[in-house]
mmCIF file of C-alpha atoms and ligand atoms in Angstrom:
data_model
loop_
_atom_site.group_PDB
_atom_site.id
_atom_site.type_symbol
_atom_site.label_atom_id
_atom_site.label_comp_id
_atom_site.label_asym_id
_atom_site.label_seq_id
_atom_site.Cartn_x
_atom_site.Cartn_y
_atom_site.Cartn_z
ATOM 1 C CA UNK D 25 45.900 -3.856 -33.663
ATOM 2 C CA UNK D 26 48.870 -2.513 -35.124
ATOM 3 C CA UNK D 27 48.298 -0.794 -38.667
ATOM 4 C CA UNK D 28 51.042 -0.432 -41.271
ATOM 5 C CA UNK D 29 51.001 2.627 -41.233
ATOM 6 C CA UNK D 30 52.977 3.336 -37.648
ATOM 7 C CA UNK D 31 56.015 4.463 -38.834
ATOM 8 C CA UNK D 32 58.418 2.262 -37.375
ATOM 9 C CA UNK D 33 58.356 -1.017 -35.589
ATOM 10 C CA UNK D 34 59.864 0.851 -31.767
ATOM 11 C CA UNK D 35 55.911 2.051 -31.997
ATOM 12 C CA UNK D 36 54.669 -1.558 -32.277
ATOM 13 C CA UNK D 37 56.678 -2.610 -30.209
ATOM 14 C CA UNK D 38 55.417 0.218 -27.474
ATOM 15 C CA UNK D 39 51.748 -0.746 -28.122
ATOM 16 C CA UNK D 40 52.309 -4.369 -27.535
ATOM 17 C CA UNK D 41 54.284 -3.610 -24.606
ATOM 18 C CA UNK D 42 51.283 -1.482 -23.358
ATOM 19 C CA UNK D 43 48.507 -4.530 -24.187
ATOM 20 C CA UNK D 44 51.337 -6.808 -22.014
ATOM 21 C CA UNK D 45 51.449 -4.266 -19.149
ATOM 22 C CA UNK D 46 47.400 -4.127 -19.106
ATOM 23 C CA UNK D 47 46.989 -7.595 -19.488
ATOM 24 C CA UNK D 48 48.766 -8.339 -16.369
ATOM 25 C CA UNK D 49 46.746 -6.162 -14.336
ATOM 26 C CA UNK D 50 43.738 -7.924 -11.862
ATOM 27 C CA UNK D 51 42.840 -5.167 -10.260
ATOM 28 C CA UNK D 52 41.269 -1.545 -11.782
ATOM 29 C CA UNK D 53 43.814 0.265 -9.467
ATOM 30 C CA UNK D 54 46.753 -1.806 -11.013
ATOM 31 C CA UNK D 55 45.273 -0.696 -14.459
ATOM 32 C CA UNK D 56 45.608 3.070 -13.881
ATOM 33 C CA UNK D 57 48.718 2.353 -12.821
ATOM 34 C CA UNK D 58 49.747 0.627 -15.921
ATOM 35 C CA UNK D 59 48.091 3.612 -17.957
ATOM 36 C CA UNK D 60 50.117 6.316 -15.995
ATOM 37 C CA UNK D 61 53.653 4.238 -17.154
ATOM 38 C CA UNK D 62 52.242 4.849 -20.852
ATOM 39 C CA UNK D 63 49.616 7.616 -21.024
ATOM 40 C CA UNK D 64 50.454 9.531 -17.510
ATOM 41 C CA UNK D 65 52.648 12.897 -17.746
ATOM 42 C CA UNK D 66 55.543 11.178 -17.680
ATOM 43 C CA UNK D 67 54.748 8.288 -19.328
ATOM 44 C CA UNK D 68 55.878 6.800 -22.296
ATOM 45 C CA UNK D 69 53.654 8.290 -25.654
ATOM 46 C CA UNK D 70 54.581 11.735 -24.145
ATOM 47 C CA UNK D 71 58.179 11.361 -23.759
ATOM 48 C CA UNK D 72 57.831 10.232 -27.174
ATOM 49 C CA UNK D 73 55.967 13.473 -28.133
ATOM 50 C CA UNK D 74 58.780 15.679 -26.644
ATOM 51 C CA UNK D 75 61.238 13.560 -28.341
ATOM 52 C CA UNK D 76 60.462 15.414 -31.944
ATOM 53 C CA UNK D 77 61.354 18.716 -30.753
ATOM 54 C CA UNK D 78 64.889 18.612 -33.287
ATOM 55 C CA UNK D 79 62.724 16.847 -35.837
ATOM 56 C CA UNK D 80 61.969 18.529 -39.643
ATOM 57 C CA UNK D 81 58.578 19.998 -40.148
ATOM 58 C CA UNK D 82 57.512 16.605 -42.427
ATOM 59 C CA UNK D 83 59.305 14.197 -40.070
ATOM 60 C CA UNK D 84 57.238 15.851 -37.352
ATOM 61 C CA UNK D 85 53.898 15.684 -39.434
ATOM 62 C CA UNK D 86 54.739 11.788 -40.318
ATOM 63 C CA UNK D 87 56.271 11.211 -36.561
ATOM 64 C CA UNK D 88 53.171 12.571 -34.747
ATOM 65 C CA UNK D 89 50.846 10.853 -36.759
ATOM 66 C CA UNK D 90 52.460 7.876 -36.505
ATOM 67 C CA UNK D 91 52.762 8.574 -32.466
ATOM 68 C CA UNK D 92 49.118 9.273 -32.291
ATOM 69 C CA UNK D 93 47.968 6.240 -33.996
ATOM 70 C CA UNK D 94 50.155 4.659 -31.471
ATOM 71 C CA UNK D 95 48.735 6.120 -28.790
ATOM 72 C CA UNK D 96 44.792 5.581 -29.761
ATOM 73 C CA UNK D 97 46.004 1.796 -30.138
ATOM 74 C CA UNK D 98 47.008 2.380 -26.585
ATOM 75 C CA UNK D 99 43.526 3.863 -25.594
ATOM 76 C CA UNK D 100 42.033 1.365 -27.005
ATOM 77 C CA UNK D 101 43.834 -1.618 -25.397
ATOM 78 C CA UNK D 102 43.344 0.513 -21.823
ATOM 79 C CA UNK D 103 39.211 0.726 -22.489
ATOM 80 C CA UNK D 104 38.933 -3.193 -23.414
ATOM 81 C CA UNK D 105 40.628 -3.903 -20.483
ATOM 82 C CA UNK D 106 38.471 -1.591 -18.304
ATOM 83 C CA UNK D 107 35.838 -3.288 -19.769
ATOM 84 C CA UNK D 108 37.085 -6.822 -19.198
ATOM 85 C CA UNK D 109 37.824 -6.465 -15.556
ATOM 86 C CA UNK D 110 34.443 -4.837 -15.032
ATOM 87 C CA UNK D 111 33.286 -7.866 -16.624
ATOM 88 C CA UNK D 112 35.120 -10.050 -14.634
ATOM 89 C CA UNK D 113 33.709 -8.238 -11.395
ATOM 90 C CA UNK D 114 30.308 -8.599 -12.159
ATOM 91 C CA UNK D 115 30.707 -12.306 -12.791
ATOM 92 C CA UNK D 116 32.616 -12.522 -9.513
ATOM 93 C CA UNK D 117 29.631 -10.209 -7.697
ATOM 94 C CA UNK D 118 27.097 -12.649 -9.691
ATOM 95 C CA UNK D 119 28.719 -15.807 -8.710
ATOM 96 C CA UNK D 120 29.012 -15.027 -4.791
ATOM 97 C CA UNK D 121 25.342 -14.157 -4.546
ATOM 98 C CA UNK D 122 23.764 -16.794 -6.640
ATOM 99 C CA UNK D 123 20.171 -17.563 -5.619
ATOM 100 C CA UNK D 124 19.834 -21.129 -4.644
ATOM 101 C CA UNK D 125 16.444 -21.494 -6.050
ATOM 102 C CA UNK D 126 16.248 -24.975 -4.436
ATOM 103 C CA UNK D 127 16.861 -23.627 -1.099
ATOM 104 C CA UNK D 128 13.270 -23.459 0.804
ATOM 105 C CA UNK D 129 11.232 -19.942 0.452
ATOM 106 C CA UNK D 130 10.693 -17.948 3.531
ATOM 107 C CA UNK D 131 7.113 -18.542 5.056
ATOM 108 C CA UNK D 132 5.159 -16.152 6.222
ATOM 109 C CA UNK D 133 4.331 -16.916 10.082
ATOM 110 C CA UNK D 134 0.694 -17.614 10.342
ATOM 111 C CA UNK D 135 -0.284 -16.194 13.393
ATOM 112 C CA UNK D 136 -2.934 -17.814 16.084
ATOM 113 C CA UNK D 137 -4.795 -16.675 18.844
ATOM 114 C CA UNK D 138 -3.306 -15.632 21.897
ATOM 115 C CA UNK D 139 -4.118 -18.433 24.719
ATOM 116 C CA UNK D 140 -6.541 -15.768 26.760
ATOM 117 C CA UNK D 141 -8.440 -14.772 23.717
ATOM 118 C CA UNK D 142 -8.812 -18.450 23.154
ATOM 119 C CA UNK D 143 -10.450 -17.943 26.602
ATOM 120 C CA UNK D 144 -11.968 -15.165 26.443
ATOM 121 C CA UNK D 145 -14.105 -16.884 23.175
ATOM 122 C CA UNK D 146 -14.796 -19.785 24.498
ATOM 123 C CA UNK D 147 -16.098 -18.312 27.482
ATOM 124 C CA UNK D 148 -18.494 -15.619 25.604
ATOM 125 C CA UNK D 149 -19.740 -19.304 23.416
ATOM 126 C CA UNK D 150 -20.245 -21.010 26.895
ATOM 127 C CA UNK D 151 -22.651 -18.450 28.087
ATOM 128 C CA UNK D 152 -23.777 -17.134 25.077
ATOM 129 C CA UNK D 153 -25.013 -20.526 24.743
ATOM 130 C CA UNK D 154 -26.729 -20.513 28.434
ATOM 131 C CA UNK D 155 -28.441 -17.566 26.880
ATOM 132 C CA UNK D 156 -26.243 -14.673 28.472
ATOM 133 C CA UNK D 157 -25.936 -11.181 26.525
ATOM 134 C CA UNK D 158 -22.160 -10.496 26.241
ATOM 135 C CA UNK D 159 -21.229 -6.661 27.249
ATOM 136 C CA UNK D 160 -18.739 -4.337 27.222
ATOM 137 C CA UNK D 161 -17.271 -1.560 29.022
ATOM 138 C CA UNK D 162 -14.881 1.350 29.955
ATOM 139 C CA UNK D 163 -11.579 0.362 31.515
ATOM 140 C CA UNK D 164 -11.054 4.119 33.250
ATOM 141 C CA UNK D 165 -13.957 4.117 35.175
ATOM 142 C CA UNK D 166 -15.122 6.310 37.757
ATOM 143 C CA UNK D 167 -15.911 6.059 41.477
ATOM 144 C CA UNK D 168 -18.818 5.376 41.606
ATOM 145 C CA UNK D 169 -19.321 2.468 39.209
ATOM 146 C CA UNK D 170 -15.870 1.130 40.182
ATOM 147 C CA UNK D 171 -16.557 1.368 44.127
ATOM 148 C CA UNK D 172 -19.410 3.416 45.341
ATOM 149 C CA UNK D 173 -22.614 2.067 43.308
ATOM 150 C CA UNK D 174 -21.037 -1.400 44.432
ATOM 151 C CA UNK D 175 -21.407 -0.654 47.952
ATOM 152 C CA UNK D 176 -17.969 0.287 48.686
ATOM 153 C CA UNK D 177 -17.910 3.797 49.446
ATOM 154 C CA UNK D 178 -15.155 6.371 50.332
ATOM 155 C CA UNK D 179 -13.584 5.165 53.728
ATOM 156 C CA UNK D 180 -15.126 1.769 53.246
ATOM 157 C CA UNK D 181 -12.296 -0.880 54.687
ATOM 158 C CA UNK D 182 -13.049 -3.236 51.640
ATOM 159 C CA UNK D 183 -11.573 -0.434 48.915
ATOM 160 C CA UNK D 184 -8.423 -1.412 50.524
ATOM 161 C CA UNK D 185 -8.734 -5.347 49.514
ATOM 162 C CA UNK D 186 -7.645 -3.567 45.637
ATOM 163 C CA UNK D 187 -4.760 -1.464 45.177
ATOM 164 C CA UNK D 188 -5.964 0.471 43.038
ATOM 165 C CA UNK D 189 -4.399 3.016 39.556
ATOM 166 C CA UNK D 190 -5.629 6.287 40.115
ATOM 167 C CA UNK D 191 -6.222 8.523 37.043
ATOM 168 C CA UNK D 192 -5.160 12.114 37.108
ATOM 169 C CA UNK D 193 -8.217 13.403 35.983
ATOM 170 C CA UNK D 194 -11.806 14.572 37.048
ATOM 171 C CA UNK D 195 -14.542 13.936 34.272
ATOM 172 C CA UNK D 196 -17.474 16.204 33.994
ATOM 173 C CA UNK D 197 -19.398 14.150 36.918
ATOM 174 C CA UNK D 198 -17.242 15.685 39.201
ATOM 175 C CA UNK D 199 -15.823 12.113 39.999
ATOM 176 C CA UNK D 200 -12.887 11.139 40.176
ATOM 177 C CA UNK D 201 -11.257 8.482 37.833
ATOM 178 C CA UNK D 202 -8.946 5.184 38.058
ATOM 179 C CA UNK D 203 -8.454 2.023 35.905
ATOM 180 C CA UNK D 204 -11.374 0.015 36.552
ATOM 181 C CA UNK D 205 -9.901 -2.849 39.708
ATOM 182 C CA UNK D 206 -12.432 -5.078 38.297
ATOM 183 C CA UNK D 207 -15.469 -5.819 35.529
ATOM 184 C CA UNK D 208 -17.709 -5.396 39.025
ATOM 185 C CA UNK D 209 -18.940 -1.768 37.555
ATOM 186 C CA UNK D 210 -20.431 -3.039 34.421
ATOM 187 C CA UNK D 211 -22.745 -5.076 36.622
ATOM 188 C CA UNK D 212 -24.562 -1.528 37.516
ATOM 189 C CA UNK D 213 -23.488 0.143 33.756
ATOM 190 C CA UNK D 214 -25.216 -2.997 32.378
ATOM 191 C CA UNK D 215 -28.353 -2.775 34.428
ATOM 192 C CA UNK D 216 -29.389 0.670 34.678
ATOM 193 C CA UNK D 217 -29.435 0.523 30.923
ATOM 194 C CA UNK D 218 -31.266 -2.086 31.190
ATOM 195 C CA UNK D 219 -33.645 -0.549 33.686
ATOM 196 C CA UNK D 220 -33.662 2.000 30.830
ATOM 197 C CA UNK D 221 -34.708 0.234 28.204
ATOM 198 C CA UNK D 222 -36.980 -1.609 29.681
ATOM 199 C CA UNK D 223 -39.025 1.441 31.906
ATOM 200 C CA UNK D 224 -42.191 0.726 30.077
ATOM 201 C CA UNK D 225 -42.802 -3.396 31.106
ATOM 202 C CA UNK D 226 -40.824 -1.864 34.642
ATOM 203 C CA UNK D 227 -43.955 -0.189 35.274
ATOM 204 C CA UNK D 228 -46.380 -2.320 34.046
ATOM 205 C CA UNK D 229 -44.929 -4.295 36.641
ATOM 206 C CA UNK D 230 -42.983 -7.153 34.464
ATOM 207 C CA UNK D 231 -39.814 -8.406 35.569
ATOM 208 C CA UNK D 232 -37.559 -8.219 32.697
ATOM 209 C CA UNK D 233 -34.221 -10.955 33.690
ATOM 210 C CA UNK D 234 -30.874 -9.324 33.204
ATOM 211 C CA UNK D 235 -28.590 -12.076 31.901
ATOM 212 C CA UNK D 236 -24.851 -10.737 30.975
ATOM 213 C CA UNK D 237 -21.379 -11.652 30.912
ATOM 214 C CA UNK D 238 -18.440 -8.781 30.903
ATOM 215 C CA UNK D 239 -15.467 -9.885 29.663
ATOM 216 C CA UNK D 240 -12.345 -7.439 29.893
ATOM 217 C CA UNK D 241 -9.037 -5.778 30.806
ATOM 218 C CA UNK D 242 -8.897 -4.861 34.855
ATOM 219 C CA UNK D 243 -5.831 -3.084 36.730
ATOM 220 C CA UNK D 244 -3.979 -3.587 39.912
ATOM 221 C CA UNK D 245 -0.951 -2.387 41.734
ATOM 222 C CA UNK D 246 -0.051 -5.803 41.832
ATOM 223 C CA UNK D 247 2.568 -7.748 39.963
ATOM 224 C CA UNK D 248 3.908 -12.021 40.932
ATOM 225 C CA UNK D 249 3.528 -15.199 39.559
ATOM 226 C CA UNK D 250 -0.334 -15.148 39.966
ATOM 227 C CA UNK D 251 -0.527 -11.262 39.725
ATOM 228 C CA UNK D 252 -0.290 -8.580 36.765
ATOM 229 C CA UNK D 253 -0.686 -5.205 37.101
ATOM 230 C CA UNK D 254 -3.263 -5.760 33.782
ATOM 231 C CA UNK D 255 -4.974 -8.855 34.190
ATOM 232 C CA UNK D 256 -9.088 -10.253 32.177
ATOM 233 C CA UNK D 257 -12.079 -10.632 34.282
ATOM 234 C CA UNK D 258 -15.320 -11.650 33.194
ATOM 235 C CA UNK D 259 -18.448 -10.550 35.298
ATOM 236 C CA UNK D 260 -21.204 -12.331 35.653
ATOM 237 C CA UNK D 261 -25.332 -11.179 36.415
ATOM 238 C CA UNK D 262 -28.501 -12.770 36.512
ATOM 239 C CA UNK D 263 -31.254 -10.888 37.765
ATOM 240 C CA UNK D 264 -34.791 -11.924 37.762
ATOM 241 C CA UNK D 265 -37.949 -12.898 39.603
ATOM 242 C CA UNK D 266 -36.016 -16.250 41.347
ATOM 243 C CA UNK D 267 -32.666 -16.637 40.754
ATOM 244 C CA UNK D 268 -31.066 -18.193 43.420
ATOM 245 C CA UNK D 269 -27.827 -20.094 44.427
ATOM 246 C CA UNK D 270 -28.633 -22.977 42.691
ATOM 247 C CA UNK D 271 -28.828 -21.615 39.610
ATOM 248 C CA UNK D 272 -25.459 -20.247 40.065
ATOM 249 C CA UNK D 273 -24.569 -23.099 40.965
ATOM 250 C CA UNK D 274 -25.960 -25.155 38.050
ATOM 251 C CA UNK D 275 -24.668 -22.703 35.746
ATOM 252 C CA UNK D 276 -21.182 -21.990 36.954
ATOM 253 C CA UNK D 277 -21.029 -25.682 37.352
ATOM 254 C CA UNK D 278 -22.030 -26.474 33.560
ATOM 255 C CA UNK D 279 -19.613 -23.484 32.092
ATOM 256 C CA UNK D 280 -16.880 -25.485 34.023
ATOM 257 C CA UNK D 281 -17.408 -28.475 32.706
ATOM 258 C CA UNK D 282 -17.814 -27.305 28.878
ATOM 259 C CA UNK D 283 -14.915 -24.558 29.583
ATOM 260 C CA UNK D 284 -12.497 -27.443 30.557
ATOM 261 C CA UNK D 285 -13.968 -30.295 28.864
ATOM 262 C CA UNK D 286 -14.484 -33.003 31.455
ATOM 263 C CA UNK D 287 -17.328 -33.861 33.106
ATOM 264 C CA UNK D 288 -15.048 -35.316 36.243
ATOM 265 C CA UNK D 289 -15.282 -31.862 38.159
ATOM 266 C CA UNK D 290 -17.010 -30.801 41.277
ATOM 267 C CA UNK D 291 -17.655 -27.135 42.565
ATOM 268 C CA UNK D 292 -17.552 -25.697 46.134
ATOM 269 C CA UNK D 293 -18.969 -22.572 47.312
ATOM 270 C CA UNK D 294 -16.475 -21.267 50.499
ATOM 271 C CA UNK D 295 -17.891 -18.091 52.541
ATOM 272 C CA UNK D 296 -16.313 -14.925 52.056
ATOM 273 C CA UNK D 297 -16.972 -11.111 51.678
ATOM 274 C CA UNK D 298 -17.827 -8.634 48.995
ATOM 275 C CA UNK D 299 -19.862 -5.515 49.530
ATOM 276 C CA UNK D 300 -21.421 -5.891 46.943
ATOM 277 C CA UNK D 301 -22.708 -9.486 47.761
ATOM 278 C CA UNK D 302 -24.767 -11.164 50.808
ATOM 279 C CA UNK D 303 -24.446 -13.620 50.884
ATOM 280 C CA UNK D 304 -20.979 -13.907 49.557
ATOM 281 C CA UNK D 305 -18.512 -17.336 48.302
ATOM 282 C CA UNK D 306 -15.479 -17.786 46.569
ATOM 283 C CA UNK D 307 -16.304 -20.944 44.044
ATOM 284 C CA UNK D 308 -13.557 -23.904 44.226
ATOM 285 C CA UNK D 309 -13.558 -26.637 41.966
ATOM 286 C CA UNK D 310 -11.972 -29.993 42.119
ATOM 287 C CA UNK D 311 -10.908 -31.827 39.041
ATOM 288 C CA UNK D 312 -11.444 -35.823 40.018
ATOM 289 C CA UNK D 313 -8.744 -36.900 37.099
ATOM 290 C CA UNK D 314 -5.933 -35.532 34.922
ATOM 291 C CA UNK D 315 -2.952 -33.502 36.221
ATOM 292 C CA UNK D 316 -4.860 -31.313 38.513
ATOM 293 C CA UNK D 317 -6.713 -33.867 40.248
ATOM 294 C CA UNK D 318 -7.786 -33.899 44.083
ATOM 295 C CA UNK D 319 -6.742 -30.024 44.663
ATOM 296 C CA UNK D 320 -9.524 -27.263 45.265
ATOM 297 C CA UNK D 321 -8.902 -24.749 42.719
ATOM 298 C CA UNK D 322 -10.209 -20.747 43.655
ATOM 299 C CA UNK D 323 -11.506 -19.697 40.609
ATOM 300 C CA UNK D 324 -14.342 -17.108 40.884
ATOM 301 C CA UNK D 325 -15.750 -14.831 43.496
ATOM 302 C CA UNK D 326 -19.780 -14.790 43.861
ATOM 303 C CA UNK D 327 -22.708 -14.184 45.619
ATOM 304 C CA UNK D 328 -25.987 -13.244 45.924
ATOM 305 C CA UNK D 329 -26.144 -9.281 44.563
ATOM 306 C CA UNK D 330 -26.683 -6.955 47.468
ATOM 307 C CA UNK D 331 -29.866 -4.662 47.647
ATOM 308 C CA UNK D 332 -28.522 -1.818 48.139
ATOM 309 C CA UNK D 333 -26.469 -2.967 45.072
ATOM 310 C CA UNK D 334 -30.010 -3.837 43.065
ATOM 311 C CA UNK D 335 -31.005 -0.028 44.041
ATOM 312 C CA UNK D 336 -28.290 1.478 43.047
ATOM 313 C CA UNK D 337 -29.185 -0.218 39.075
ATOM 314 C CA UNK D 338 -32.476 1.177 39.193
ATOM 315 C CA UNK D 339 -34.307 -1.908 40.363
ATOM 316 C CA UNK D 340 -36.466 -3.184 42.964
ATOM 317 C CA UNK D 341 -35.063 -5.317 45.384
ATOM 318 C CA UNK D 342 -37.939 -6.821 46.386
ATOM 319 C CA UNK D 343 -38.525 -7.653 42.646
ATOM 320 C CA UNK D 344 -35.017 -8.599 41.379
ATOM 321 C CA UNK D 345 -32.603 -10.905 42.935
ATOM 322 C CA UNK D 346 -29.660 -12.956 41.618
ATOM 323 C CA UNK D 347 -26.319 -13.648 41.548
ATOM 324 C CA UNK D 348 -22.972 -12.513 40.177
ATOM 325 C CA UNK D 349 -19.846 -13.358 40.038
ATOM 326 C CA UNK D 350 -16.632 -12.559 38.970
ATOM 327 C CA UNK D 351 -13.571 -14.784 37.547
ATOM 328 C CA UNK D 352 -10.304 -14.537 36.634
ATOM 329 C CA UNK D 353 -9.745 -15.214 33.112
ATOM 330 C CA UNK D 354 -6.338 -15.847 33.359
ATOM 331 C CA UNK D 355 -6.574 -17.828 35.907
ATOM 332 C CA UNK D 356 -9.312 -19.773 33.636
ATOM 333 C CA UNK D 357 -6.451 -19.928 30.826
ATOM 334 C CA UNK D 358 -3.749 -21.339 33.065
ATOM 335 C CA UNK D 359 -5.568 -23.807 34.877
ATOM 336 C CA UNK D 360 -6.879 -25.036 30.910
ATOM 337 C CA UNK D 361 -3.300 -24.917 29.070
ATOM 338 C CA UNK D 362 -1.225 -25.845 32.111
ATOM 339 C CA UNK D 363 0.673 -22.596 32.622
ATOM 340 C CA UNK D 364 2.289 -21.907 35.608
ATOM 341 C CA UNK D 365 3.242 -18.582 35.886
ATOM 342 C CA UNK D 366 0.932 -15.793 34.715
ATOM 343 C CA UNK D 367 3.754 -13.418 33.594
ATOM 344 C CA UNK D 368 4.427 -15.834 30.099
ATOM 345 C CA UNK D 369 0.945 -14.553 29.197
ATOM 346 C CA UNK D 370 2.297 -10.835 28.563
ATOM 347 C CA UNK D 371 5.967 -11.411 27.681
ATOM 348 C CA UNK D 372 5.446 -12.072 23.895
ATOM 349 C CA UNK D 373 7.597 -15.017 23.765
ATOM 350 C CA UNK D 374 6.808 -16.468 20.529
ATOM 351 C CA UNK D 375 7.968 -20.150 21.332
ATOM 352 C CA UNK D 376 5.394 -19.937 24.064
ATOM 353 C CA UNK D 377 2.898 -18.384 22.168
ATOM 354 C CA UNK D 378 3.198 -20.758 19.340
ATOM 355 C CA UNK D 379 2.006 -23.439 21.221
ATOM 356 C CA UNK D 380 -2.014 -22.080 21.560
ATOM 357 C CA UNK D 381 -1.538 -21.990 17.503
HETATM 358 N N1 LIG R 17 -15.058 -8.025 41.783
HETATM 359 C C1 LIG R 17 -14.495 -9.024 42.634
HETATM 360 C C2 LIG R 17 -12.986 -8.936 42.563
HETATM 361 O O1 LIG R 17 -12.463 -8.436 41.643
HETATM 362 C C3 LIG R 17 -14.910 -10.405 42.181
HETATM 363 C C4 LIG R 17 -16.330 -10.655 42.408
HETATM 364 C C5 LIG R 17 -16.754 -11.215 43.605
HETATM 365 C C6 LIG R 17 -17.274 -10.316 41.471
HETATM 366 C C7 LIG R 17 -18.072 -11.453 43.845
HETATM 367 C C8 LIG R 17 -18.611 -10.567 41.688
HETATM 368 C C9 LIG R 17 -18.997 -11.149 42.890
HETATM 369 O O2 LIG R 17 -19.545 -10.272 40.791
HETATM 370 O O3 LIG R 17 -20.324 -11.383 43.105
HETATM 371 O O4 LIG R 17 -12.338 -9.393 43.474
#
């Protein structure tokens, strides 16, 4: 606003001029660009100020004041405008990134279990249920659980059926180290503890049953469709007064049927060879409907444990005998959920993984 006081009406005139010049400006650039043709060095009010060099000491005193009054009327103008394109910013800012609050919120992924843990359970509840323990071991083992205690010692042509990940390392037993090849070593872990525990009713000359599953990780040099250099094994022992083949059979038989839900299934033992195991079969089973049907499936490696094998735990082999066996849980997982290539099980695709959920 323009007072009565400025002097004379070229001053009104100048401030009005300067609220024009502001007025037209968008930007905050254009602004101080405005200000500099009115405030700047050169600018307007100060070619005004030099103009009352000739001026009489009271014309300067009224002049000035009437110049400065201008000029704060200036100032002013310049700082609303400021203010009103900051304004006008902010609104602009505001406007671009309005919230939608009608758009859908973002959902936290629930996650689900990956399709071999879903396995892996329902395999510990099969033969937990059959009244197996469920155990647990190292996966860098050393020699002698891994091959030696099994009946595969140094030299022996059957260490080369696994390619095998040495460790770089000797432990305090002198041994030396890789990652386990299979859960096999657990079998004599598992029952020399058990041979432990149990020394007392050993000697009093009961026959305590050993009755475990191992479920875990196992390592190979070894990596296809069907093979990963990490891939799950469970192990299987039962030990006792009179356990034959037909209990393995019965019971590998009756995890089958609850592990794949269908009663339409038959099993096959097929010869083969183990050290640890003499007799020793690969099991086969035959699904008689569904997607699989009428092909013999490997799926587990067995036989009846060695003696040697039953010394090496701590027992008596003329007191203990059994069975073991050893399956691919993997293998188990595909042949459930239909997967055809063992690699998707360690990629981390989350549209395949989503599928177990
Ligand atoms: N450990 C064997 C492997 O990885 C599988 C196996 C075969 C385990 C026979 C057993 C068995 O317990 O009795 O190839």
């Amino acid at each position: 606003m323009i007072t009565d006081s400025l002097a004379s009406t070229d001053l009104a005139e100048l401030v009005r001029s300067a609220e024009a010049a502001f007025a037209r400006t968008d930007t905050p650039a254009d602004l101080e660009n405005a200000k500099a043709q009115f405030l700047g060095k050169s600018g307007r009010v100060t070619e005004l100020m030099k103009g009352m060099a000739q001026l009489s000491v009271d014309d300067k005193k009224t002049r000035g004041a009437a110049i400065n009054q201008a000029k704060q009327a200036i100032e002013a103008a310049l700082t609303a405008r400021r203010q009103a394109l900051a304004d006008a910013e902010l609104a602009r800012q505001l406007k671009a990134q309005a919230l939608d609050v009608t758009l859908p919120g973002r959902q936290r992924g629930t996650g689900g279990l990956h399709p071999v843990s879903l396995a892996w359970e329902r395999i510990e509840q099969i033969f937990g249920s059959m009244g197996f323990d469920v155990g647990d071991g190292p996966e860098v083992e050393n020699d002698w659980f891994n091959f030696t205690a099994l009946n595969n010692p140094p030299n022996h042509p059957a260490r080369s059926m696994q390619d095998t990940f040495y460790v770089d390392m000797q432990g305090e037993d002198g041994q030396p180290y890789c990652l386990r090849t299979h859960t096999s070593p657990m079998q004599i872990r598992y029952a020399t503890a058990h041979a432990r525990k149990h020394a007392a009713a050993l000697a009093a000359g009961e026959i305590p049953e050993v009755r475990v599953i191992v479920p875990g990780r196992t390592y190979r040099v070894d990596n296809d469709a069907t093979h990963s250099p990490m891939f799950h094994q469970v192990e299987g022992l039962w030990l006792g007064e009179n356990v034959s083949f037909k209990d393995l059979k019965v019971t590998y038989l009756n995890f089958c049927k609850a592990f794949f839900e269908t009663d339409d299934l038959i099993l096959r033992f097929r010869p083969s060879y183990f050290p640890f195991t003499e007799p020793s079969a690969e099991i086969d089973i035959q699904f008689r409907t569904g997607p699989l049907a009428g092909k013999w499936l490997e799926v587990s490696g067995s036989g009846q444990v060695h003696p040697q094998v039953v010394r090496n735990m701590g027992l008596d082999p003329e007191r203990f005998i059994g069975f073991a066996f050893g399956s691919g849980i993997d293998r188990l997982a595909m042949l459930r959920y239909g997967v055809n290539d063992l690699r998707q099980f360690f990629d981390g695709d989350i549209r395949f993984l989503s599928q177990f959920r």
